[in-house]
Amino acid sequence: MPGQLMHMSYVMWMEQQMAKGNIPSGPEPVPPEPVPPIVLPPQTIRFRFENADYDPTVIENGGVWTKVADSSYNDWDWYCEDTDWSGKFNNNNSGYTFTEDIKVSILITGDMANITSAAGMFNDCTGLTNMPENSFPSLTVCTAMFQDCTNLASIPNNAFPNLTNGIAMFNGCTSLASIPENAFPKLIDGSWMFQNCTNLASIPKNAFQNLVKCNGMFNGCASLTSIDANAFQNLSRAPDIMFKNCTSLTSIADGAFTSLTECVAMFRDCTSLASLPNNAFPNLTKCTAMFYRCTALTSIPENSFQKLVDGSNMFQGCTSLTRIPENSFPSLTVCTAMFQGCTSLTSIDANAFQNLTIGSNSMFNNCTKLTSIAGNAFPNLTDGFFMFQNSTSLTSIDANAFPNLVSGDFMFSGCTGLTSIPENAFPNLTNGYCMFSGCTSLTSIADGAFTSLTECMAMFQDCTSLTSLPNNAFPNLTTCTAMFYRCTALTSIPENSFQNLTTCSAMFNGCTSLANIPENALSNLTNGTALFYNCTSLTSIPENLCPNLTNSASMFNGCTNVQSGALNLYKNLLAGGKVTAHTDTFKNCGKDTETGLEELQQIPQSWGGLAEG
């Protein structure tokens, strides 16, 4: 009994002590084993997926994925280990992508020191949202690395300190809004790098100090508004569409392209660009379509392109450009279609193109509001091929505008507002194929306008308001074809006006108002094929016309109202014995008049008459 009480007292005492906490209630706890720190293998990238249930291990060809249980980064972080990162997460290569419903952030990089190429690595990963600083310290080549990552919003500082090749790197990253300064200090090739980054608003200064290649680099960056000074100060060539379709671009800072010498379509279709700085392109020598269809551009600064030699298509389609100032292009020699379609251009100042020798194809073609060309605007121009074609508001030409012009093919063709040509306008012109064809308002040509002209074709074709010709406008003309073809208002030809002319096929063909021909007008002519074809107002023909004629084929064909002279001319030409080609010379000549028909009946059929023979 006493022993039993003692045992109960001990138990009660123990319970009391345990209740007071003096004695542990259970076995002493064993300390947990220490958790070794996470050591990432070399050549890894660590990711955080916003969708906690996403399992990247199911990715085909996706590398070795390991889930990391680490409370400091939550328990749903992964890392991927591989040795070749090119195209690793490219939708086209591995059959999957980080899509918008599986958003991912690059959280940590492992030891990436040996990674120098990652071409197409995240191509089309639309769920990728950001990357940390110093992400890829050794990367040098990354073609299309983030192409079409449409949710990537920013590029960290110092992410790519050694990158040299960034072709199409961020192409189609439509959420990317900015580029940090000095983000790409060693970049050499940035072709297509930011193409179609439609949210990119600006380019900082000093961003691309070593850039050499830049084809399409910012093509389609529709939110880009400005380019800072020194942004591309060492860039010498911009081969193709660098800023094409940057439709919000409004300003280019002075000094932005101080080393640029050549470019192609550099600012094509930048439809908000309204002005150019004074000294943005001090060393530019060659450009093609540089500001093509910049429809808001209104002016060109003086002295802005002092070294430019080739400006082909440079301002073509700049429909708001109104003026070209003096001394704008002192070195220009090539200018094909340079201002073609500048429909608001009204004037060209003196000496604007003081050293230009070849006006090239369509330089001012379709400049429909151009009204005047200053004297000495083109003091050294020798060839004006298609230069002002269809400039429909041009009404006059200054007498000293083209002192050295030699060839003017189609130069003023279709200038429907041109009314006159002054004396000495073209003192050295020798040939002018279709030069004034379709100038439907032209009424007068001054004496001495074309003193050196020797040959032409269709030069005044369809000048339907031209009523008369001067006495001495063409003293040295020897050969012409269809020179006044369909000049339907022309009524007369002055005496002795074409004394040196020897060949003039169809010269007055279709001149339906021509009523008479002076006997001495064409005294040295040998070839007069279709010379007066369809001159339906002609009533008489001088019987001693063209005594040296050898070819008279169709010469008076269709002159249906001739009343006299055809028969005597036929007899004189036959007697002279020089004509060897005479088919249809008098076909239908005088058939609508009584006396004319009588003469036609006495002329042989071999000459176009109705008599046998």
mmCIF file of C-alpha atoms in Angstrom, residues 261-397:
data_model
loop_
_atom_site.group_PDB
_atom_site.id
_atom_site.type_symbol
_atom_site.label_atom_id
_atom_site.label_comp_id
_atom_site.label_asym_id
_atom_site.label_seq_id
_atom_site.Cartn_x
_atom_site.Cartn_y
_atom_site.Cartn_z
ATOM 1 C CA THR A 261 27.150 58.738 -97.284
ATOM 2 C CA GLU A 262 24.649 56.366 -98.946
ATOM 3 C CA CYS A 263 21.092 55.184 -98.339
ATOM 4 C CA VAL A 264 18.141 53.523 -100.080
ATOM 5 C CA ALA A 265 14.495 54.310 -99.222
ATOM 6 C CA MET A 266 15.685 55.310 -95.751
ATOM 7 C CA PHE A 267 12.584 57.308 -94.734
ATOM 8 C CA ARG A 268 10.178 55.962 -97.348
ATOM 9 C CA ASP A 269 6.507 56.455 -96.450
ATOM 10 C CA CYS A 270 7.246 58.426 -93.261
ATOM 11 C CA THR A 271 3.996 60.276 -93.791
ATOM 12 C CA SER A 272 4.238 62.596 -90.735
ATOM 13 C CA LEU A 273 7.722 63.952 -91.426
ATOM 14 C CA ALA A 274 7.088 67.642 -92.188
ATOM 15 C CA SER A 275 10.577 69.175 -92.182
ATOM 16 C CA LEU A 276 14.268 68.344 -92.311
ATOM 17 C CA PRO A 277 17.076 69.734 -90.142
ATOM 18 C CA ASN A 278 19.750 71.968 -91.607
ATOM 19 C CA ASN A 279 22.693 69.688 -91.011
ATOM 20 C CA ALA A 280 21.472 66.150 -90.521
ATOM 21 C CA PHE A 281 23.191 64.709 -93.599
ATOM 22 C CA PRO A 282 26.369 66.744 -94.226
ATOM 23 C CA ASN A 283 28.257 63.918 -95.980
ATOM 24 C CA LEU A 284 25.476 62.270 -97.979
ATOM 25 C CA THR A 285 26.565 61.625 -101.576
ATOM 26 C CA LYS A 286 24.129 59.029 -102.896
ATOM 27 C CA CYS A 287 20.557 58.190 -102.021
ATOM 28 C CA THR A 288 17.673 56.454 -103.755
ATOM 29 C CA ALA A 289 14.051 57.116 -102.758
ATOM 30 C CA MET A 290 15.291 58.535 -99.450
ATOM 31 C CA PHE A 291 12.081 60.487 -98.676
ATOM 32 C CA TYR A 292 9.821 58.684 -101.147
ATOM 33 C CA ARG A 293 6.147 59.441 -100.424
ATOM 34 C CA CYS A 294 6.857 61.540 -97.309
ATOM 35 C CA THR A 295 3.559 63.251 -97.990
ATOM 36 C CA ALA A 296 3.777 65.803 -95.134
ATOM 37 C CA LEU A 297 7.216 67.169 -96.075
ATOM 38 C CA THR A 298 6.814 70.832 -97.058
ATOM 39 C CA SER A 299 10.333 72.220 -97.475
ATOM 40 C CA ILE A 300 14.012 71.497 -97.993
ATOM 41 C CA PRO A 301 16.541 73.531 -95.974
ATOM 42 C CA GLU A 302 19.106 75.530 -97.910
ATOM 43 C CA ASN A 303 22.568 73.990 -98.073
ATOM 44 C CA SER A 304 21.349 70.742 -96.534
ATOM 45 C CA PHE A 305 22.647 68.386 -99.222
ATOM 46 C CA GLN A 306 25.842 70.060 -100.371
ATOM 47 C CA LYS A 307 27.683 66.834 -101.245
ATOM 48 C CA LEU A 308 24.795 64.929 -102.802
ATOM 49 C CA VAL A 309 25.716 63.549 -106.238
ATOM 50 C CA ASP A 310 22.939 61.002 -106.901
ATOM 51 C CA GLY A 311 19.426 61.844 -105.660
ATOM 52 C CA SER A 312 17.335 59.451 -107.744
ATOM 53 C CA ASN A 313 13.692 59.282 -106.568
ATOM 54 C CA MET A 314 14.758 61.184 -103.446
ATOM 55 C CA PHE A 315 11.566 63.240 -102.994
ATOM 56 C CA GLN A 316 9.278 61.353 -105.361
ATOM 57 C CA GLY A 317 5.659 61.550 -104.239
ATOM 58 C CA CYS A 318 6.277 64.274 -101.605
ATOM 59 C CA THR A 319 2.916 65.831 -102.364
ATOM 60 C CA SER A 320 3.234 68.711 -99.832
ATOM 61 C CA LEU A 321 6.654 69.980 -100.956
ATOM 62 C CA THR A 322 6.199 73.545 -102.264
ATOM 63 C CA ARG A 323 9.628 74.952 -103.097
ATOM 64 C CA ILE A 324 13.232 74.097 -103.896
ATOM 65 C CA PRO A 325 15.525 76.825 -102.522
ATOM 66 C CA GLU A 326 18.617 78.314 -104.122
ATOM 67 C CA ASN A 327 21.864 76.327 -103.887
ATOM 68 C CA SER A 328 20.098 73.265 -102.553
ATOM 69 C CA PHE A 329 21.993 70.696 -104.598
ATOM 70 C CA PRO A 330 25.263 72.179 -105.903
ATOM 71 C CA SER A 331 26.942 68.785 -106.479
ATOM 72 C CA LEU A 332 23.997 66.891 -107.979
ATOM 73 C CA THR A 333 24.633 65.047 -111.258
ATOM 74 C CA VAL A 334 22.090 62.169 -111.189
ATOM 75 C CA CYS A 335 18.429 62.840 -110.418
ATOM 76 C CA THR A 336 16.094 60.276 -111.995
ATOM 77 C CA ALA A 337 12.489 61.007 -110.893
ATOM 78 C CA MET A 338 13.883 63.033 -108.000
ATOM 79 C CA PHE A 339 10.767 65.202 -107.588
ATOM 80 C CA GLN A 340 8.311 63.163 -109.634
ATOM 81 C CA GLY A 341 4.740 63.576 -108.426
ATOM 82 C CA CYS A 342 5.478 66.524 -106.099
ATOM 83 C CA THR A 343 2.043 67.910 -106.836
ATOM 84 C CA SER A 344 2.359 70.994 -104.563
ATOM 85 C CA LEU A 345 5.720 72.188 -105.903
ATOM 86 C CA THR A 346 5.233 75.680 -107.372
ATOM 87 C CA SER A 347 8.714 77.049 -108.075
ATOM 88 C CA ILE A 348 12.378 76.250 -108.587
ATOM 89 C CA ASP A 349 14.822 78.937 -107.456
ATOM 90 C CA ALA A 350 17.835 80.169 -109.397
ATOM 91 C CA ASN A 351 20.990 78.052 -109.117
ATOM 92 C CA ALA A 352 19.145 75.307 -107.311
ATOM 93 C CA PHE A 353 20.916 72.782 -109.560
ATOM 94 C CA GLN A 354 23.917 74.729 -110.758
ATOM 95 C CA ASN A 355 26.118 71.743 -111.688
ATOM 96 C CA LEU A 356 23.458 69.330 -112.921
ATOM 97 C CA THR A 357 24.203 68.141 -116.456
ATOM 98 C CA ILE A 358 21.632 65.376 -116.990
ATOM 99 C CA GLY A 359 18.053 65.952 -115.865
ATOM 100 C CA SER A 360 17.452 62.217 -116.117
ATOM 101 C CA ASN A 361 14.177 60.421 -116.460
ATOM 102 C CA SER A 362 11.184 62.295 -115.059
ATOM 103 C CA MET A 363 12.931 64.608 -112.571
ATOM 104 C CA PHE A 364 9.824 66.856 -112.237
ATOM 105 C CA ASN A 365 7.337 64.578 -113.975
ATOM 106 C CA ASN A 366 3.734 65.243 -112.861
ATOM 107 C CA CYS A 367 4.579 68.305 -110.743
ATOM 108 C CA THR A 368 1.126 69.608 -111.569
ATOM 109 C CA LYS A 369 1.386 72.950 -109.670
ATOM 110 C CA LEU A 370 4.814 74.006 -110.919
ATOM 111 C CA THR A 371 4.290 77.422 -112.539
ATOM 112 C CA SER A 372 7.780 78.819 -113.027
ATOM 113 C CA ILE A 373 11.425 77.915 -113.493
ATOM 114 C CA ALA A 374 13.875 80.668 -112.578
ATOM 115 C CA GLY A 375 16.547 81.807 -115.001
ATOM 116 C CA ASN A 376 19.855 80.022 -114.402
ATOM 117 C CA ALA A 377 18.131 77.306 -112.431
ATOM 118 C CA PHE A 378 19.892 74.768 -114.657
ATOM 119 C CA PRO A 379 22.893 76.599 -116.143
ATOM 120 C CA ASN A 380 24.832 73.422 -117.052
ATOM 121 C CA LEU A 381 22.026 71.043 -117.978
ATOM 122 C CA THR A 382 22.667 69.231 -121.272
ATOM 123 C CA ASP A 383 19.980 66.492 -121.232
ATOM 124 C CA GLY A 384 16.401 67.031 -120.005
ATOM 125 C CA PHE A 385 14.921 63.605 -120.764
ATOM 126 C CA PHE A 386 11.259 63.545 -119.510
ATOM 127 C CA MET A 387 12.274 66.231 -117.025
ATOM 128 C CA PHE A 388 9.019 68.270 -116.750
ATOM 129 C CA GLN A 389 6.578 65.877 -118.401
ATOM 130 C CA ASN A 390 2.945 66.486 -117.386
ATOM 131 C CA SER A 391 3.742 69.551 -115.267
ATOM 132 C CA THR A 392 0.367 70.910 -116.299
ATOM 133 C CA SER A 393 0.540 74.329 -114.554
ATOM 134 C CA LEU A 394 3.826 75.422 -116.114
ATOM 135 C CA THR A 395 2.905 78.433 -118.268
ATOM 136 C CA SER A 396 6.256 79.820 -119.374
ATOM 137 C CA ILE A 397 9.961 79.103 -119.643
#
